[in-house]
Coordinates of C-alpha atoms in Angstrom, one line a residue:
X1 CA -77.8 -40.4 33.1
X2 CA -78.1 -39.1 36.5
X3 CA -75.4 -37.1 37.9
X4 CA -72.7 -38.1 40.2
X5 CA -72.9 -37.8 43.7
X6 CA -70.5 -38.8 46.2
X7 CA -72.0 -41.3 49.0
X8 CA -71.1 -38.9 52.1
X9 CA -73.7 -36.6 50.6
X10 CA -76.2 -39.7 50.0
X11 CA -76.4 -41.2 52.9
X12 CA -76.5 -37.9 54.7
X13 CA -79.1 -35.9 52.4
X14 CA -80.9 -38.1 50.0
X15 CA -84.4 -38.8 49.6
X16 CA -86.3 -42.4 48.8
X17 CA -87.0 -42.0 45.1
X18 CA -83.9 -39.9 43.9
X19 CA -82.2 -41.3 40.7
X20 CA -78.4 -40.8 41.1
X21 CA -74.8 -41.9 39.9
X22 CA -72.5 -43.4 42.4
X23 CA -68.8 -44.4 41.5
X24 CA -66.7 -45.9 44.0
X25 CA -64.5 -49.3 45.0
X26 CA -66.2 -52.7 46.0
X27 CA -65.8 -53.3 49.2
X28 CA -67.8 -57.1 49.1
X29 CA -70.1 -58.7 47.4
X30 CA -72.2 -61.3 48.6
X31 CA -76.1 -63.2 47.2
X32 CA -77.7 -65.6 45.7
X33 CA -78.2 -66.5 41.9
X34 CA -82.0 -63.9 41.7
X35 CA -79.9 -61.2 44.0
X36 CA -76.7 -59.5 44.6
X37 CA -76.0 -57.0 47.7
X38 CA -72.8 -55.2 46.9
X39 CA -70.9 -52.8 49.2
X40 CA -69.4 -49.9 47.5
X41 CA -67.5 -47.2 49.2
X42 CA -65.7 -44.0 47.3
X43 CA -63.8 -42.5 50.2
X44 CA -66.1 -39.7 51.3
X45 CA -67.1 -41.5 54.1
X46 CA -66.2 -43.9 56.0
X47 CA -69.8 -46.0 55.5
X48 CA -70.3 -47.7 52.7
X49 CA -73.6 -47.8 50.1
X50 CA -75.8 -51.2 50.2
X51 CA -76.3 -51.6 46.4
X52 CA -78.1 -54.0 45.3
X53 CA -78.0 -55.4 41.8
X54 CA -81.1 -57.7 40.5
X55 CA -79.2 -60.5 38.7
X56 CA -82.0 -61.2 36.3
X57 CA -81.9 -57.4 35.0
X58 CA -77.7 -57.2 35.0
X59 CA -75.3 -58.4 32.6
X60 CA -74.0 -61.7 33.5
X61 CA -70.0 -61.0 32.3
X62 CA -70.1 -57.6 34.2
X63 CA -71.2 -59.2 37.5
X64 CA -68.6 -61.7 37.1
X65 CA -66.4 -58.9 37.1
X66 CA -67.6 -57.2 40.0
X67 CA -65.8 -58.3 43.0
X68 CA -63.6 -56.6 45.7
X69 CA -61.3 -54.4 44.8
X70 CA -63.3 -53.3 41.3
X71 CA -63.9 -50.0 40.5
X72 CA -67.4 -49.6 39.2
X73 CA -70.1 -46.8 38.3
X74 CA -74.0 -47.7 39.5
X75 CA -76.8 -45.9 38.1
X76 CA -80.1 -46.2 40.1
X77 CA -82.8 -45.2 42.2
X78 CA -82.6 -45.0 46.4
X79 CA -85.3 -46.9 48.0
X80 CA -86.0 -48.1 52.0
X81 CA -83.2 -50.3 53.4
X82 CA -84.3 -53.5 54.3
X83 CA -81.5 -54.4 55.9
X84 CA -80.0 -53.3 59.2
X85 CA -77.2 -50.8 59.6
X86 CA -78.6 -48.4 56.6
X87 CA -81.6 -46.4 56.1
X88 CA -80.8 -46.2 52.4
X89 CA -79.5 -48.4 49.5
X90 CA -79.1 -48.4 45.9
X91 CA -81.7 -50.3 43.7
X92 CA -79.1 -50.8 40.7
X93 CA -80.5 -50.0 36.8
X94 CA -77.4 -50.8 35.3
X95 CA -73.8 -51.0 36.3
X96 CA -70.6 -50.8 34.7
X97 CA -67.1 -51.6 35.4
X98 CA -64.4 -49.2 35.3
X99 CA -61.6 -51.0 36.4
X100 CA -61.2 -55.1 37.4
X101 CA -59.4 -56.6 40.3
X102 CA -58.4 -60.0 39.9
X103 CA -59.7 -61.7 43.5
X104 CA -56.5 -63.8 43.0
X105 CA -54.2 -61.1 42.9
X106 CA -55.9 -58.1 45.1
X107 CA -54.1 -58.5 48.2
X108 CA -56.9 -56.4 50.3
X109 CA -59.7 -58.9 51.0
X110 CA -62.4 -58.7 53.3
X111 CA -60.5 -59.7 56.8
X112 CA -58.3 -58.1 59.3
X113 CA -54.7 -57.4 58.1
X114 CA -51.7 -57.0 59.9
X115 CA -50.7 -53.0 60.1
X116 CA -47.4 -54.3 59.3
X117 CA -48.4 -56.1 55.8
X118 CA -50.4 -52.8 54.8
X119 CA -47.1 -50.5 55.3
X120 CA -46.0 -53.3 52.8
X121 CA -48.8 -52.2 50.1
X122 CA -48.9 -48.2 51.0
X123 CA -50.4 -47.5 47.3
X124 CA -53.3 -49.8 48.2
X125 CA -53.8 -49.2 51.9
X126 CA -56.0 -45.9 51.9
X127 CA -58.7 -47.8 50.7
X128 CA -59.0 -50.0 54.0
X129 CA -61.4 -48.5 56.6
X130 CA -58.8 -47.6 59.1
X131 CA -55.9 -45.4 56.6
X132 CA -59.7 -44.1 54.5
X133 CA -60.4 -42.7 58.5
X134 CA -56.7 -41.6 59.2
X135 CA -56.1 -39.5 55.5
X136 CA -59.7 -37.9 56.1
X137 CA -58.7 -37.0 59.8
X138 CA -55.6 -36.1 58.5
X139 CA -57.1 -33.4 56.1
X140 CA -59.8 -31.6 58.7
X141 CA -56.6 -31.5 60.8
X142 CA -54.7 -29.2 58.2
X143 CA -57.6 -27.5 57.5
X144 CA -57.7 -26.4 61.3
X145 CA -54.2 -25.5 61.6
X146 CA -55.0 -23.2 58.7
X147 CA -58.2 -21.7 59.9
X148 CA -57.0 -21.5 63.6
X149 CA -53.5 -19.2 62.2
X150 CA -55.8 -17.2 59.8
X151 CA -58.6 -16.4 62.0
X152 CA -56.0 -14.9 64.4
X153 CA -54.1 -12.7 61.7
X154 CA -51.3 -14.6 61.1
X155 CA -49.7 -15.1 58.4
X156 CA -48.2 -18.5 56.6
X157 CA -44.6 -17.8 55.4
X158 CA -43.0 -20.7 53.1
X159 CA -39.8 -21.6 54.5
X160 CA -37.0 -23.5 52.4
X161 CA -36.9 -27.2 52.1
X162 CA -32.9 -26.7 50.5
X163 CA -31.0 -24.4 53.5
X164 CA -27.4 -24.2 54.2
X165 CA -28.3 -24.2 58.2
X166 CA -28.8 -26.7 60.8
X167 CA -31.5 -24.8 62.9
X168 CA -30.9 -28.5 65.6
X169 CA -27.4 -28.4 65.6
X170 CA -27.8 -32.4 65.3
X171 CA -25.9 -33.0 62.1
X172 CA -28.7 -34.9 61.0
X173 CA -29.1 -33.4 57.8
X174 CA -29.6 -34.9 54.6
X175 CA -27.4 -33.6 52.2
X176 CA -28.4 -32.0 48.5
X177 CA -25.6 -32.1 45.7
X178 CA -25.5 -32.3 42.4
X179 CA -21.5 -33.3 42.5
X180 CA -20.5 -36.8 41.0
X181 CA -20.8 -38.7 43.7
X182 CA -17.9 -41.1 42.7
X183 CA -15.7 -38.1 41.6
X184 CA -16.2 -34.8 43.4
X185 CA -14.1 -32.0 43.0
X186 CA -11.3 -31.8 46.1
X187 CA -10.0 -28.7 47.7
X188 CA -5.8 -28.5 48.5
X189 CA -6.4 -30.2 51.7
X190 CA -8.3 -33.2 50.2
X191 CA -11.9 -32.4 51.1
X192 CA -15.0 -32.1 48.9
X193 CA -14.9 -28.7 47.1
X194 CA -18.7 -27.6 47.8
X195 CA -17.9 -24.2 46.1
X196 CA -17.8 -25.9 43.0
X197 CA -21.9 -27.8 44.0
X198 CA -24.5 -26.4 42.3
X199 CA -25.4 -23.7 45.4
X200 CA -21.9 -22.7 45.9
X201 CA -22.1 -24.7 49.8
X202 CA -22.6 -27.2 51.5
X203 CA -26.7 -28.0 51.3
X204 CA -29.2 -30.2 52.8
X205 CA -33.0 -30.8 53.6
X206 CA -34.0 -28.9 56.4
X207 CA -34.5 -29.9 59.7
X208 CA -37.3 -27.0 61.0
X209 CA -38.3 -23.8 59.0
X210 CA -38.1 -22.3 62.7
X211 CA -34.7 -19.8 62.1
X212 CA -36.2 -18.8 59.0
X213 CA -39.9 -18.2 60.0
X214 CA -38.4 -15.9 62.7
X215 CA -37.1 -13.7 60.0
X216 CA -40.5 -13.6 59.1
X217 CA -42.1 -12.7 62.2
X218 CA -39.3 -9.9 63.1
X219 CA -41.2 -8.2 60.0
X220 CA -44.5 -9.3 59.6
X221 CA -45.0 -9.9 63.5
X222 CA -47.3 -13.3 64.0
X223 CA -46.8 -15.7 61.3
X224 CA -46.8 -19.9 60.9
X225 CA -44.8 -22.1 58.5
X226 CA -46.5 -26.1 57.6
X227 CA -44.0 -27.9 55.6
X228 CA -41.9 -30.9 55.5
X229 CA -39.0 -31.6 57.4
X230 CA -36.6 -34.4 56.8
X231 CA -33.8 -36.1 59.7
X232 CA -31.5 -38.5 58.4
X233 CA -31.3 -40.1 62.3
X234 CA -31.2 -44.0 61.8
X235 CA -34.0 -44.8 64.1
X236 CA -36.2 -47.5 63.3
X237 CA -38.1 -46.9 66.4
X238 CA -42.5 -46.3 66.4
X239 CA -41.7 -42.7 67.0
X240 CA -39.2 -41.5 64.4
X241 CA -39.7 -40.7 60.7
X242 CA -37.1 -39.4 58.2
X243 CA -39.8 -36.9 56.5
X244 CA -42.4 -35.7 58.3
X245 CA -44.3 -32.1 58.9
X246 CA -44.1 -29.2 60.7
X247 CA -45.9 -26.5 62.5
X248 CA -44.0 -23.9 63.6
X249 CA -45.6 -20.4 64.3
X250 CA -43.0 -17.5 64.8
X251 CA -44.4 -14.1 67.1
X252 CA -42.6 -11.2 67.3
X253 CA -43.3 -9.5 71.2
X254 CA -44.4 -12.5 73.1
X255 CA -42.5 -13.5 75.8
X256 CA -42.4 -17.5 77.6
X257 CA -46.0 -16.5 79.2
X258 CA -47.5 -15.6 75.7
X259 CA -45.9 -18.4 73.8
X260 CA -47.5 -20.8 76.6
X261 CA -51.0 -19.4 76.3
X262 CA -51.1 -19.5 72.3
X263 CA -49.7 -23.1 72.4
X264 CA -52.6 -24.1 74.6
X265 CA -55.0 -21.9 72.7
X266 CA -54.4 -23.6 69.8
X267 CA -54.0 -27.4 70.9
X268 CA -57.6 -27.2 72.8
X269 CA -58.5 -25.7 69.5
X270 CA -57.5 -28.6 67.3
X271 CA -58.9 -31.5 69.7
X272 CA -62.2 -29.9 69.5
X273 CA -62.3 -29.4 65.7
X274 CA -61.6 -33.3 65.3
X275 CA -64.5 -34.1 67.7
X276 CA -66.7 -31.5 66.5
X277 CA -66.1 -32.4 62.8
X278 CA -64.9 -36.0 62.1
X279 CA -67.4 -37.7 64.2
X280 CA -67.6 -41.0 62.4
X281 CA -64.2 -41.8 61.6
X282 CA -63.0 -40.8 65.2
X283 CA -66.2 -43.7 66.1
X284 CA -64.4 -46.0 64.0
X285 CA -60.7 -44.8 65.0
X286 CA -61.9 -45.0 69.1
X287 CA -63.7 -48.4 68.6
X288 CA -60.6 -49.8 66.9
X289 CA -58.2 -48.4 69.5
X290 CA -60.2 -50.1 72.5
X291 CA -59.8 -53.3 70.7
X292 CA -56.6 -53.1 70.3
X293 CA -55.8 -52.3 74.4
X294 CA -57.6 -55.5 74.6
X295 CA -53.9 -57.2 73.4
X296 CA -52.1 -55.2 75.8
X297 CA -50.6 -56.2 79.2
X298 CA -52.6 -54.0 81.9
X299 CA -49.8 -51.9 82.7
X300 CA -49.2 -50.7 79.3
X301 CA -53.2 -49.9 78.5
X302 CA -54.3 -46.1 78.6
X303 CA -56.7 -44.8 81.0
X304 CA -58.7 -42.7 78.9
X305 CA -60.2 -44.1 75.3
X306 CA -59.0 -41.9 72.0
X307 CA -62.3 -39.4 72.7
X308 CA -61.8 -39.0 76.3
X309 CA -58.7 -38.4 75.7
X310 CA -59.4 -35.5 73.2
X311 CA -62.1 -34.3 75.7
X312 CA -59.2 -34.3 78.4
X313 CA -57.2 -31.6 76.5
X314 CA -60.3 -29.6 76.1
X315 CA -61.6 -29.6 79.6
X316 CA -58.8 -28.9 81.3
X317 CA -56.5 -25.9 81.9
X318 CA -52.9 -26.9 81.3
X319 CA -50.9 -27.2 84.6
X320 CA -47.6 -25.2 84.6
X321 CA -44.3 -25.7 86.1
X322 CA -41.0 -25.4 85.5
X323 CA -38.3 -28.7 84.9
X324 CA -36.7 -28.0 88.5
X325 CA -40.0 -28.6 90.3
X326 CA -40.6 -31.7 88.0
X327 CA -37.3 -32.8 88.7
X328 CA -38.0 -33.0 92.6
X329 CA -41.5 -34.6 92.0
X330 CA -40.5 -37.1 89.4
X331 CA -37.7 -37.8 91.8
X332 CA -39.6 -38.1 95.6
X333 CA -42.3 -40.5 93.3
X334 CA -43.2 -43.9 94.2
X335 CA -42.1 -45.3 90.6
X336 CA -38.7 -43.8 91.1
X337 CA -37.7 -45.0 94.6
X338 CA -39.1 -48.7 94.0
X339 CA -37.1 -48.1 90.5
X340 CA -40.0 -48.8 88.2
X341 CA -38.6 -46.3 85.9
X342 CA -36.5 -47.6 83.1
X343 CA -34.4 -44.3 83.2
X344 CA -34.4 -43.6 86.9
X345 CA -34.2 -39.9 88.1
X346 CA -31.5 -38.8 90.3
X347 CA -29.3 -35.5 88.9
X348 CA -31.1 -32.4 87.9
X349 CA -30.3 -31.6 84.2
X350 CA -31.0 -34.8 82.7
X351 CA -33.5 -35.3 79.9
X352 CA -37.0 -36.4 80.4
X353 CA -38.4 -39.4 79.2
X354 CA -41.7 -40.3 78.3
X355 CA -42.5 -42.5 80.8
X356 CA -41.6 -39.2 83.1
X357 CA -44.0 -36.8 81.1
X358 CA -46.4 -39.1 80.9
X359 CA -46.1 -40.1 84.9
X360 CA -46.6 -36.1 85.1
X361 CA -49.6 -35.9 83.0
X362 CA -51.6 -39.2 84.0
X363 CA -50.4 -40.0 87.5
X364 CA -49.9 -36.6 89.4
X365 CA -51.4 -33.8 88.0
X366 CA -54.3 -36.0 86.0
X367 CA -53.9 -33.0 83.3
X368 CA -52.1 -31.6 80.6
X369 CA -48.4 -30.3 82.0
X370 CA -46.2 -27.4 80.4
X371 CA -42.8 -27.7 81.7
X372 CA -40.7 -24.6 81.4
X373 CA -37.2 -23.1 82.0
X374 CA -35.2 -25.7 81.4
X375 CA -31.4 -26.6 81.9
X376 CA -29.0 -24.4 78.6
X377 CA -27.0 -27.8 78.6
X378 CA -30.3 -29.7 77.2
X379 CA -31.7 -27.0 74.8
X380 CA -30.8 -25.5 71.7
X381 CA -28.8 -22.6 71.3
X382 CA -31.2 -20.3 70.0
X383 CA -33.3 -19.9 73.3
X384 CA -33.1 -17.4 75.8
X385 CA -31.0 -17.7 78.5
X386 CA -32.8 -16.8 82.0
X387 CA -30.8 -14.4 84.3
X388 CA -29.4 -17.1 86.7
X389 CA -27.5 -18.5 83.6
X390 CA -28.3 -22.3 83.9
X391 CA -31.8 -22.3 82.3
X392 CA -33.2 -21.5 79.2
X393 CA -36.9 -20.1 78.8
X394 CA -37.8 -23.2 76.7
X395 CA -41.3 -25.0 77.5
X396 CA -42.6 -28.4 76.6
X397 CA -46.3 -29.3 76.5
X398 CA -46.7 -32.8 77.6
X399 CA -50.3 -35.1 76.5
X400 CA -51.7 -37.9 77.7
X401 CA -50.8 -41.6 76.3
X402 CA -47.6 -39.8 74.5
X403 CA -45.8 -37.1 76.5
X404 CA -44.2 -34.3 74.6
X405 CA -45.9 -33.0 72.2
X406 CA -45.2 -28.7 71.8
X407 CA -41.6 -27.5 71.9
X408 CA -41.1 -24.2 72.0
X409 CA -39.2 -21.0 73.4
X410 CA -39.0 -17.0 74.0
X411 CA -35.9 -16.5 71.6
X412 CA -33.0 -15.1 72.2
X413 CA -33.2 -11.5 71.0
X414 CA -29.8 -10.1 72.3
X415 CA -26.7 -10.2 69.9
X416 CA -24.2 -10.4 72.2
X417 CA -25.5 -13.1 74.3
X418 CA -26.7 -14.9 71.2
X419 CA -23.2 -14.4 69.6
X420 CA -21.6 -15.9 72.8
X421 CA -23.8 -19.3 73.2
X422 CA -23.0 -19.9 69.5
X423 CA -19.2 -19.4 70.0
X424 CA -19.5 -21.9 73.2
X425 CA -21.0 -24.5 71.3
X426 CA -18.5 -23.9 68.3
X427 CA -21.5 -23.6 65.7
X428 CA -19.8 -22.2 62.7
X429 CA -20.5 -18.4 62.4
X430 CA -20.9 -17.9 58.9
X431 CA -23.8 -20.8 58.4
X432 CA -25.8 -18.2 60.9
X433 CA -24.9 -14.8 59.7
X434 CA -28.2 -13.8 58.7
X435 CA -29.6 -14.7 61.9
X436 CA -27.5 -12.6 64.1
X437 CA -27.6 -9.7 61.8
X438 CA -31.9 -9.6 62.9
X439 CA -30.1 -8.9 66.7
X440 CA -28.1 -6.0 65.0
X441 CA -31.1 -4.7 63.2
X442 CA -34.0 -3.8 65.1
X443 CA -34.1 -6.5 67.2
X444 CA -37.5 -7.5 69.4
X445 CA -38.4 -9.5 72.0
X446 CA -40.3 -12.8 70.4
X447 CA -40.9 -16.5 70.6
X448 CA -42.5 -19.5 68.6
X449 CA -42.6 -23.2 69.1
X450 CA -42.9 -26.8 66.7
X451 CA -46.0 -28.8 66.6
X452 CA -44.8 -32.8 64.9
X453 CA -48.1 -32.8 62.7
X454 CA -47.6 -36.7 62.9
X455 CA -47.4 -36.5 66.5
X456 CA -50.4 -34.4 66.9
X457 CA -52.1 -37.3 64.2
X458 CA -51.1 -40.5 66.4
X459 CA -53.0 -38.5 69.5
X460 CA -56.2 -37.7 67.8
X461 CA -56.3 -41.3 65.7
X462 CA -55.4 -43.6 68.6
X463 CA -52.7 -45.1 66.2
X464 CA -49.7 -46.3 68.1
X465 CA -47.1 -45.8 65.2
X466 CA -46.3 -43.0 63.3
X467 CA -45.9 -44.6 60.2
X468 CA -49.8 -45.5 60.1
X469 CA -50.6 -41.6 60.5
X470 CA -48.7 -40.4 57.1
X471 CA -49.6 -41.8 53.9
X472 CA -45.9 -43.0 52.7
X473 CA -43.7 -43.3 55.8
X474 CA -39.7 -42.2 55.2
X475 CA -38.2 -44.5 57.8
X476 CA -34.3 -46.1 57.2
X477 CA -34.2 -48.3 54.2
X478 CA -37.7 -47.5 53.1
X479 CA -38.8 -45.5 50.0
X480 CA -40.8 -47.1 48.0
X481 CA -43.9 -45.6 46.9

């Protein structure tokens, strides 16, 4: 028996005449009663293998039991294609079937489903064409992260999912006891007695690894956290998850400038890797996308297609300027005064929307935008106040078809300015002891900023929700695989 090889390999390297192994899921099967041309697939790729299966040599019961959705093993011989779409297929010796699929039952037949019923079958949906591309995108994206960190010395620190600490300040946290939840312990003054939980505090998942990865960097200078992050925000929206990942890379002696630079280093970095090494599935993903504009109003279809848009990061230098000069442009522009904006802009200090990034990006500048030094009142309390007092050197990078997707700042390195902004905004001192004592302690200049890895995935996919981009979505009221 020949040995297995996976189809990515076959259709890429094999030769007419090799005898090979192929195991893999039927994608369809269609003939006559001499003849049957079946379409396997095993993940590797995103094409399938043509095999086809002489009916007067197979056994009768297994090809009965060969249909979509079966899990089979083909031994053979590759020979010529004579169809169209494939210079090789699979001339079949003998097949056997390693797992059936009752066509009655197997919900995944060969049409078009709704995105919306395949979030409903998560444990099934990788095997479609469209979540097989996304997962294998997916991967070569955190195998760049990696490579891009590593090849420029840093180091990946492993930052705790259990922490004591809000690093938002949001009080979105979801909590982690092992108290009875119908009978906690109480303290004198009737609240639950956390000293008596199984950490001795109060505990939830965290929100960012960011206050802990700069402990980190304060030792080991440049290093870069990847892990899951969790918000218990009810927000049912196409944007919001309650468990997602993270990429947040810590540097000791950078300042704003330097944090900017690395940011867009690494972002040009990643849209290149995907185009350079994911070629078919970003085909498929760009193809699909396209389609799908087709059932959009004109006003809400992109520009660019999924690889132009890729090709836009690359091929342009990022255009810089801080939120007061944004401010007055968003605010002098056409879709402002003729109040086209659903959040129109009148009071510096507000938050930006998307629709105002993305009027940045695609409208007036026709390039990647990094906003910077923005208003204290907007921004967390950990970023570095500028001298004038009202703004913060915090940037934003803002992309094409989905505005803000880098958030980042120079820290705030001096203890008693630190110590101050945390006493305004009344965050409880003793939660952040740790991180103030690194301002007592040989404090340094340095900054870092958060990359949403399911952000960065709904950019280089094309897919409009985030819940398509991450195998099992964590969204309110949903946990079921």
């Amino acid at each position: 028996m020949a040995k297995r090889a996976r189809i990515k390999y076959l259709l890429a390297n094999a030769k007419v005449g090799m005898e090979t192994n192929v195991k893999g899921w039927v994608r369809t099967k269609r003939g006559n009663k001499n003849v049957a041309f079946i379409a396997m697939n095993d993940g590797s790729t995103i094409n399938n293998l043509q095999v086809v299966a002489d009916n007067a040599v197979m056994d009768e019961e297994v090809m009965r039991l060969v249909t979509t959705g079966a899990c089979i093993s083909v031994n053979g011989q590759l020979v010529e294609s004579q169809g169209k779409g494939q210079s090789l297929e699979l001339q079949a010796v003998d097949i056997e079937v390693l797992g059936v699929a009752n066509p009655e039952e197997y919900p995944l037949q060969p049409k078009k489903h709704s995105l919306e019923f395949l979030r409903e079958i998560a444990h099934l949906r990788p095997r479609t064409n469209t979540f097989g591309a996304v997962l294998r995108v997916r991967h070569a994206m955190i195998f760049a992260v990696h490579k891009f960190f590593n090849d420029k010395g840093f180091y990946n620190l492993h930052t705790p999912i259990i922490t004591g600490s809000d690093a938002e300040g949001a009080g979105e946290m979801f909590r982690v006891s092992t108290l009875d939840p119908l009978n906690p312990p109480k303290t004198k003054d009737g609240g639950v007695d956390f000293s008596k939980d199984f950490f001795g505090h109060e505990t939830g998942l965290t929100v960012s690894g960011q206050l802990e990865g700069e402990l980190g960097a304060l030792a080991l200078s440049d290093i870069y956290t990847f892990g899951p992050t969790f918000r218990a925000e009810n927000s049912n929206t196409s944007r919001h998850l309650a468990e997602f990942w993270m990429i947040e890379p810590e540097m000791a002696f950078y300042d704003l400038n330097d944090n900017m630079d690395l940011a867009e280093e690494f972002l040009k970095y990643l849209a290149k890797y995907v185009l350079e090494n994911c070629n078919e599935d970003l085909e498929f993903l760009n193809k699909r996308a396209l389609d799908e504009e087709k059932n959009l109003k004109q006003e809400e279809r992109s520009e660019l297609s999924l690889v132009e848009r890729l090709q836009f990061v690359i091929d342009n230098d990022f255009e810089r300027l801080t939120y007061t000069d944004a401010i007055r442009i968003l605010r002098n522009s056409k879709p402002n005064k003729k109040k086209r904006f659903k959040f129109l802009i009148d009071d510096w200090g507000i938050d930006l929307q998307s629709e105002h990034e993305r009027f940045l990006v695609e409208k007036h500048f026709k390039k990647p935008v990094i906003l910077y030094n923005y208003p204290k009142n907007i921004k967390a309390f950990y970023m570095r106040q500028n001298e004038e007092d009202s703004t913060v050197r915090a940037m934003d990078i803002l992309f094409p078809g989905i505005g803000e997707i880098v958030g980042g700042s120079q820290r705030e390195e001096r203890y008693d300015v630190l110590k101050a902004r945390i006493d305004e905004l009344e965050i409880p001192e003793e939660s952040l002891w740790w991180y103030l004592e690194t301002r007592k302690f040989g404090t340094a200049p340095h900054s870092g900023f958060g990359l949403g890895f399911e952000r960065l995935m709904i950019f280089v996919t094309g897919m409009k929700n985030i819940r398509d981009v991450i195998p099992f979505p964590r969204t309110p009221g949903n946990a079921e695989f």
